[in-house]
Short mmCIF file of C-alpha atoms and ligand atoms in Angstrom, two decimals:
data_model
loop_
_atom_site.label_atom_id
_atom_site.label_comp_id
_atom_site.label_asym_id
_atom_site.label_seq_id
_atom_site.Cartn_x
_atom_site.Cartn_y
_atom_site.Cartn_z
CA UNK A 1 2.30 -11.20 -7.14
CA UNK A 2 2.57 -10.92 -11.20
CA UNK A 3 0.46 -14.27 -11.56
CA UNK A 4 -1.56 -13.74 -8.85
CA UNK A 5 -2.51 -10.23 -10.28
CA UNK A 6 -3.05 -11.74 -14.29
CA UNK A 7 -5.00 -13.85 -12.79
CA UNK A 8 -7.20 -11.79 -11.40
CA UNK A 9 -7.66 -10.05 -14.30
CA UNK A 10 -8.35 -12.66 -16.43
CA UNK A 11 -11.38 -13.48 -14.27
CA UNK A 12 -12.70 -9.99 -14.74
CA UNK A 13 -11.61 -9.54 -18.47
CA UNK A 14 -12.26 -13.33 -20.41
CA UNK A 15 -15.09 -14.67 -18.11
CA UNK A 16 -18.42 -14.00 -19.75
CA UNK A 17 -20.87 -12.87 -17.27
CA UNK A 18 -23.85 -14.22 -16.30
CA UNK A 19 -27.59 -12.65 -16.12
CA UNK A 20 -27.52 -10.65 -13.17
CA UNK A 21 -29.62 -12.25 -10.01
CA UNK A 22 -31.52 -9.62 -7.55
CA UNK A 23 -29.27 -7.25 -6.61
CA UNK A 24 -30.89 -6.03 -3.88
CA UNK A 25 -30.58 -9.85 -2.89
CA UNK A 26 -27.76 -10.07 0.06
CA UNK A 27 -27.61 -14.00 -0.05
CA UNK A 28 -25.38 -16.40 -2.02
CA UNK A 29 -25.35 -19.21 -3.06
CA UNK A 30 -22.32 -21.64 -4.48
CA UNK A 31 -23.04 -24.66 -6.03
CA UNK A 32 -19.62 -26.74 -6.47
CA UNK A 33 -20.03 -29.43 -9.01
CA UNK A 34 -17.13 -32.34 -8.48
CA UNK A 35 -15.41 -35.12 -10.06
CA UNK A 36 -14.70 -33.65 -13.99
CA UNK A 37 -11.26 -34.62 -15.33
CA UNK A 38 -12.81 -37.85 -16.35
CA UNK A 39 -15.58 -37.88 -19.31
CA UNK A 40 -17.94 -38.39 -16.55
CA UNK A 41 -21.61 -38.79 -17.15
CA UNK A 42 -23.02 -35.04 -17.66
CA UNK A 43 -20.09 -33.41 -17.79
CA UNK A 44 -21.15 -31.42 -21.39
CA UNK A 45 -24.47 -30.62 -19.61
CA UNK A 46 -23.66 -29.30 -16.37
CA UNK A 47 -20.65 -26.90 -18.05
CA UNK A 48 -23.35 -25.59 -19.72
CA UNK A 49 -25.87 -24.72 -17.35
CA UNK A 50 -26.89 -20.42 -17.18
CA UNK A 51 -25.49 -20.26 -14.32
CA UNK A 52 -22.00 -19.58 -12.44
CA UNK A 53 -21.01 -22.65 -10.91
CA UNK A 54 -17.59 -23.84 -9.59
CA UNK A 55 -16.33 -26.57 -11.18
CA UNK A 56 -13.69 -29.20 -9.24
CA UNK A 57 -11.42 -31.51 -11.42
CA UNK A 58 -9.28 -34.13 -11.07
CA UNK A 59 -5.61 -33.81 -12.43
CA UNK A 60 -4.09 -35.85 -14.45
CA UNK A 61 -7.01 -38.01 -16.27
CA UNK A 62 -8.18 -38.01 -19.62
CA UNK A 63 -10.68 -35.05 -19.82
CA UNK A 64 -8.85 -33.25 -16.98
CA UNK A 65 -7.55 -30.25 -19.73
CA UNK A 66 -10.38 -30.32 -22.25
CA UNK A 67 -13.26 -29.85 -18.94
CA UNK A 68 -11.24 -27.48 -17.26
CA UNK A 69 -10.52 -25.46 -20.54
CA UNK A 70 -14.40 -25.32 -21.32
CA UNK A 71 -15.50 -24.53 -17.73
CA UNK A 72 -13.23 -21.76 -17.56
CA UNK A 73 -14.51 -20.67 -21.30
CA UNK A 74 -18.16 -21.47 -20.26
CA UNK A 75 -17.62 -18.58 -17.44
CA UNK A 76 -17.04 -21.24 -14.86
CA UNK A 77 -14.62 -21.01 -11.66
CA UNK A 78 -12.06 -24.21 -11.43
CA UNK A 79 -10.76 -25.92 -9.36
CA UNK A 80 -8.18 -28.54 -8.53
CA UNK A 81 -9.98 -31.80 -6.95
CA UNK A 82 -7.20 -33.24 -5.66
CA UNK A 83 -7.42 -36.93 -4.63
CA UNK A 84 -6.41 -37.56 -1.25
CA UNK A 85 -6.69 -41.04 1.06
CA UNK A 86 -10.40 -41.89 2.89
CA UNK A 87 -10.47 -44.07 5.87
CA UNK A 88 -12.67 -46.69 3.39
CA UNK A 89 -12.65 -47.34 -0.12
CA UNK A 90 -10.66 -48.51 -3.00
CA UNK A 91 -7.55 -47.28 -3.63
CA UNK A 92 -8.16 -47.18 -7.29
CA UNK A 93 -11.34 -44.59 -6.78
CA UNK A 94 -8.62 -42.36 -6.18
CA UNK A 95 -6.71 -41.91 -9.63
CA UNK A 96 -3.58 -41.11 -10.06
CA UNK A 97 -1.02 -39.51 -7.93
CA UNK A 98 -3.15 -39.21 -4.95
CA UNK A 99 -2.24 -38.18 -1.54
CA UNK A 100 -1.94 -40.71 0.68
CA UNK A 101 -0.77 -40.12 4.88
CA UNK A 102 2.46 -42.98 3.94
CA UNK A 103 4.10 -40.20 1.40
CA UNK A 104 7.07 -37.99 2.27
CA UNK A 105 7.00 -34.15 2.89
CA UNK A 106 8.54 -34.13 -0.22
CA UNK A 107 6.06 -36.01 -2.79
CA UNK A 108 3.42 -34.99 -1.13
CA UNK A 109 4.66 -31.23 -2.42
CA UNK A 110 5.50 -32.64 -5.88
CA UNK A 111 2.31 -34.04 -6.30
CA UNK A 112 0.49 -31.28 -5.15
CA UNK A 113 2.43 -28.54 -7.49
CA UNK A 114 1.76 -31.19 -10.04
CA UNK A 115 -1.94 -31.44 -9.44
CA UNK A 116 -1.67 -27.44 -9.77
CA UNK A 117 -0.24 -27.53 -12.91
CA UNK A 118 -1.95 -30.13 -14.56
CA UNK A 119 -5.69 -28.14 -14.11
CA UNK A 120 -5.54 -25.02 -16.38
CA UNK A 121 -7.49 -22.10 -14.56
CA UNK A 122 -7.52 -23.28 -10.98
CA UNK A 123 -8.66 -20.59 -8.61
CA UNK A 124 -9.02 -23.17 -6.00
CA UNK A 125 -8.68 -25.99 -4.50
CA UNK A 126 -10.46 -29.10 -3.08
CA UNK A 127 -10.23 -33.04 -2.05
CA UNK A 128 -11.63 -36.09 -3.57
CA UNK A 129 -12.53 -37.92 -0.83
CA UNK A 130 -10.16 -37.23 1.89
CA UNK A 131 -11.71 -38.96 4.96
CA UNK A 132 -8.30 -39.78 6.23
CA UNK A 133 -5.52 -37.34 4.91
CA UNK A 134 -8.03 -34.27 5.65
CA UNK A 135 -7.56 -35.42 9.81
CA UNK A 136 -3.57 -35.30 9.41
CA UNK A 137 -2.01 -32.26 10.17
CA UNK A 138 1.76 -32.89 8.70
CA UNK A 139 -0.31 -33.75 5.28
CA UNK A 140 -2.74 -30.67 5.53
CA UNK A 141 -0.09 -28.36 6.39
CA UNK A 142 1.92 -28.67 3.65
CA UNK A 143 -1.50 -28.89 1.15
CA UNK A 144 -2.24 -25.56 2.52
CA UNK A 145 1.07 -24.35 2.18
CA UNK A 146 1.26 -25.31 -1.49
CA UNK A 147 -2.30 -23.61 -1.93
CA UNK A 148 -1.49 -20.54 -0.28
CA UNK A 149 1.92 -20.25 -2.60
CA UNK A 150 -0.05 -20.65 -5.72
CA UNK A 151 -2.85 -18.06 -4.64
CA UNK A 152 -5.39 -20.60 -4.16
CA UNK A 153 -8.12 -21.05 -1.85
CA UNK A 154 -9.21 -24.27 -0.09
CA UNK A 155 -12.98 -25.77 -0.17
CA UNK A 156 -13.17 -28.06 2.80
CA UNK A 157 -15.88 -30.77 1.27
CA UNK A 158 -16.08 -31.63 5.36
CA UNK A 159 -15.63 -35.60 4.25
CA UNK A 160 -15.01 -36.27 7.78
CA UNK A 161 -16.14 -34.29 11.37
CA UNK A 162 -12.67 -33.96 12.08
CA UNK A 163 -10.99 -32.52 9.48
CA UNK A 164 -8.21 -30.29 10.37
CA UNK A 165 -8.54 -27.54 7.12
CA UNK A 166 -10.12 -25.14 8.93
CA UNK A 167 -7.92 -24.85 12.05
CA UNK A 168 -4.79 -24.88 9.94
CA UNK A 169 -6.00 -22.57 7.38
CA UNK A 170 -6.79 -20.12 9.81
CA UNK A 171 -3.28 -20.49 11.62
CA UNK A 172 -1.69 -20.10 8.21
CA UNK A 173 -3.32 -17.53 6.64
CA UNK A 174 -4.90 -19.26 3.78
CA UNK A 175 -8.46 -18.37 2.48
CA UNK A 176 -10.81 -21.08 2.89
CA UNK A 177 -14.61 -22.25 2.93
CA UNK A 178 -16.10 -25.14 4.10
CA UNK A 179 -18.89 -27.08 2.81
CA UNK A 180 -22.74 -27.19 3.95
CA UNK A 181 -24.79 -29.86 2.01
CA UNK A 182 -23.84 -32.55 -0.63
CA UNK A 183 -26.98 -33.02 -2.72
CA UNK A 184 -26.13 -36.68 -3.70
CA UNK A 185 -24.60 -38.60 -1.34
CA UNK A 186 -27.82 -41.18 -2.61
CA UNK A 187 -27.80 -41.28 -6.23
CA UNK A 188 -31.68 -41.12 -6.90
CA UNK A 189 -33.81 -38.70 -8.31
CA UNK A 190 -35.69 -38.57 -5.30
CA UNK A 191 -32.90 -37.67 -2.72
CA UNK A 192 -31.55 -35.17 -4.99
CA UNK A 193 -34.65 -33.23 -5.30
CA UNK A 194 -34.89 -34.04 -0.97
CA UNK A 195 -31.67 -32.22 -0.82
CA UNK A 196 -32.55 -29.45 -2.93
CA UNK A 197 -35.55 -28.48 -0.96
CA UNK A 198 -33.68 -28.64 1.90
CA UNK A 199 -31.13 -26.21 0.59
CA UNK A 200 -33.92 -24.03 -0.73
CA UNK A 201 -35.40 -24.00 3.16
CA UNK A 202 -32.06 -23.46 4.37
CA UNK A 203 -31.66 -20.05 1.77
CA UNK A 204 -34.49 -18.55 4.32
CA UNK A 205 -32.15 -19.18 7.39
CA UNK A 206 -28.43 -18.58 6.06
CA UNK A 207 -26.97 -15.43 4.33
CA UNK A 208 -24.41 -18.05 2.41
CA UNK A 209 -24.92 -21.98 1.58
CA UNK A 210 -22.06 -23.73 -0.55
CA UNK A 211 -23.47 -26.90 -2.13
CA UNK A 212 -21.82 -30.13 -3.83
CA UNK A 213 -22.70 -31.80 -6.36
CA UNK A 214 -21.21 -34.66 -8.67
CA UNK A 215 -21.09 -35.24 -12.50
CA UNK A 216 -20.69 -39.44 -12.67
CA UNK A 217 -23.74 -41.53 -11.88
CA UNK A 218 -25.49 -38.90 -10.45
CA UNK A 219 -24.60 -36.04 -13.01
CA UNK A 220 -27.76 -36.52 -15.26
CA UNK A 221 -29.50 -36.73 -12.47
CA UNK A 222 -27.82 -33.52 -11.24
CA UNK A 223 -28.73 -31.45 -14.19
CA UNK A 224 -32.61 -32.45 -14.44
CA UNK A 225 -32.87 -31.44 -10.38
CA UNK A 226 -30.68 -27.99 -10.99
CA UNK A 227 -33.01 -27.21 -14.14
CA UNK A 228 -35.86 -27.52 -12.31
CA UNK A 229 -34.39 -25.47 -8.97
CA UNK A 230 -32.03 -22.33 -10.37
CA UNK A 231 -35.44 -20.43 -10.36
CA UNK A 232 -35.98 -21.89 -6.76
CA UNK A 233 -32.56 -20.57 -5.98
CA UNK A 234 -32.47 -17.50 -7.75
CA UNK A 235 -35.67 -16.06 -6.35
CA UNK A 236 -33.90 -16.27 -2.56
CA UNK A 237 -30.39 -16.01 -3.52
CA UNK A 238 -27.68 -15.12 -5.94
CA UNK A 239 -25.90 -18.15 -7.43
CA UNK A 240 -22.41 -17.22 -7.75
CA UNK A 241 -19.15 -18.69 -7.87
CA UNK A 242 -16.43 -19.75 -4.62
CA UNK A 243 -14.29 -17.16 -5.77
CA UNK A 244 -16.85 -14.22 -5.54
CA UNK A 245 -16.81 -15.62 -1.55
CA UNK A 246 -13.40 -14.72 -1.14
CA UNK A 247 -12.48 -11.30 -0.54
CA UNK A 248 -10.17 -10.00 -3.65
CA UNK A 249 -7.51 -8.31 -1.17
CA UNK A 250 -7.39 -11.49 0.50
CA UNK A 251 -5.83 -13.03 -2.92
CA UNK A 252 -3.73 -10.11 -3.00
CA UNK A 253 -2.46 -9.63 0.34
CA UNK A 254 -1.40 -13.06 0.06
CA UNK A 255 0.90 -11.78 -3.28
CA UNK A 256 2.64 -9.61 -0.80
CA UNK A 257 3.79 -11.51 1.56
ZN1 ZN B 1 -14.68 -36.30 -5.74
#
């Protein structure tokens, strides 16, 4: 309850704060930038964007404390971006100490605490890649179990259509948020301003988009198309962070337990 608490308060004392959208605006929107731990391509850049954005990164690589340090500084949320096992792909995309459906109960938990403890600041939580382990329900359960121990939320990047986060979650209690648009699955200029338009259409329909992005090939890329669209955004929506999505006595309740 202590930690949850002084965290808490941290967010409301240290963070600076950001120019203030519409207020009279009701919508929100979260842009989730992933992949930082790394000294990935526009990594300085996007931390330093005007805006509140929520930054994912990796534990346990070279830039994971130094990007997570100036997110957090830069006003930023964090959060853990914990590699976990896709149905395709290399295992060595996946960095170290990833989650993988052949682990025990018990390393899965030791990594995970690890992961937690490696990211200074983490508010949250979500997976690098994931197709697989986000389907199985003996590796998601104790994920979410871990989260919800440590206060933290879950961002369900929706990797795969049958991801099991949200039914668990709800089952267990733990805050969580899923996912609406990736803006560069295709890493051209062209798709990610596609993507952003169709975000900006979908701000007419939706009270509440969350949006990923990546710093890596696409992260230059990333910060020319956000330049150009936080006005876009800002005129329909407020940008804000995950954690502004989740209900403070949510956090807290959770202390109580
Ligand atoms: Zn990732």
């Amino acid at each position: 309850m202590k930690i949850l608490i002084r965290r808490f308060l941290l967010l409301l004392i240290t963070q600076p704060t950001f120019a203030a959208a519409p207020s009279s605006s009701p919508k929100n929107l979260a842009i989730v930038i992933d992949d930082f731990g790394n000294n990935m391509p526009g990594t300085e850049e996007i931390l330093n964007l005007p805006i509140k954005l929520t930054v994912a990164v990796m534990p346990f690589l070279p830039s994971t404390k130094t990007d997570a340090e100036l997110a957090f500084n830069n006003g930023h949320d964090v959060l853990v971006h914990l590699p976990m096992e896709p149905k395709k792909g290399k295992k060595n995309w996946l960095g170290p100490q990833a989650i993988t459906t052949d682990l025990s109960d018990d390393e899965i938990r030791r990594r995970v605490e690890a992961a937690i403890q490696d990211v200074p600041h983490a508010v949250g939580m979500n997976h690098h890649m994931g197709s697989k382990a986000t389907e199985d329900e003996r590796v998601m359960r104790i994920v979410l179990d871990i989260c919800k121990k440590n206060g933290l939320f879950y961002l369900d990047s929706k990797t795969t259509g049958k991801s099991v986060v949200s039914k668990l979650a709800t089952e267990m209690n733990v805050p969580f948020l899923e996912n609406d648009l990736f803006f560069d699955h295709v890493y051209t200029t062209q798709h990610i301003k596609k993507q952003a338009q169709l975000l900006d259409r979908k701000l007419l329909e939706n009270e509440r988009i969350i949006a990923i992005g990546h710093v890596g090939v696409s992260g230059p890329i990333m910060v020319d198309v956000l330049k150009e669209y936080i006005p876009v955004f800002q005129d329909k929506a407020e940008i804000v962070g995950l954690s502004d999505l989740i209900p403070e006595y949510k956090i807290l309740d959770k202390g109580l337990e």
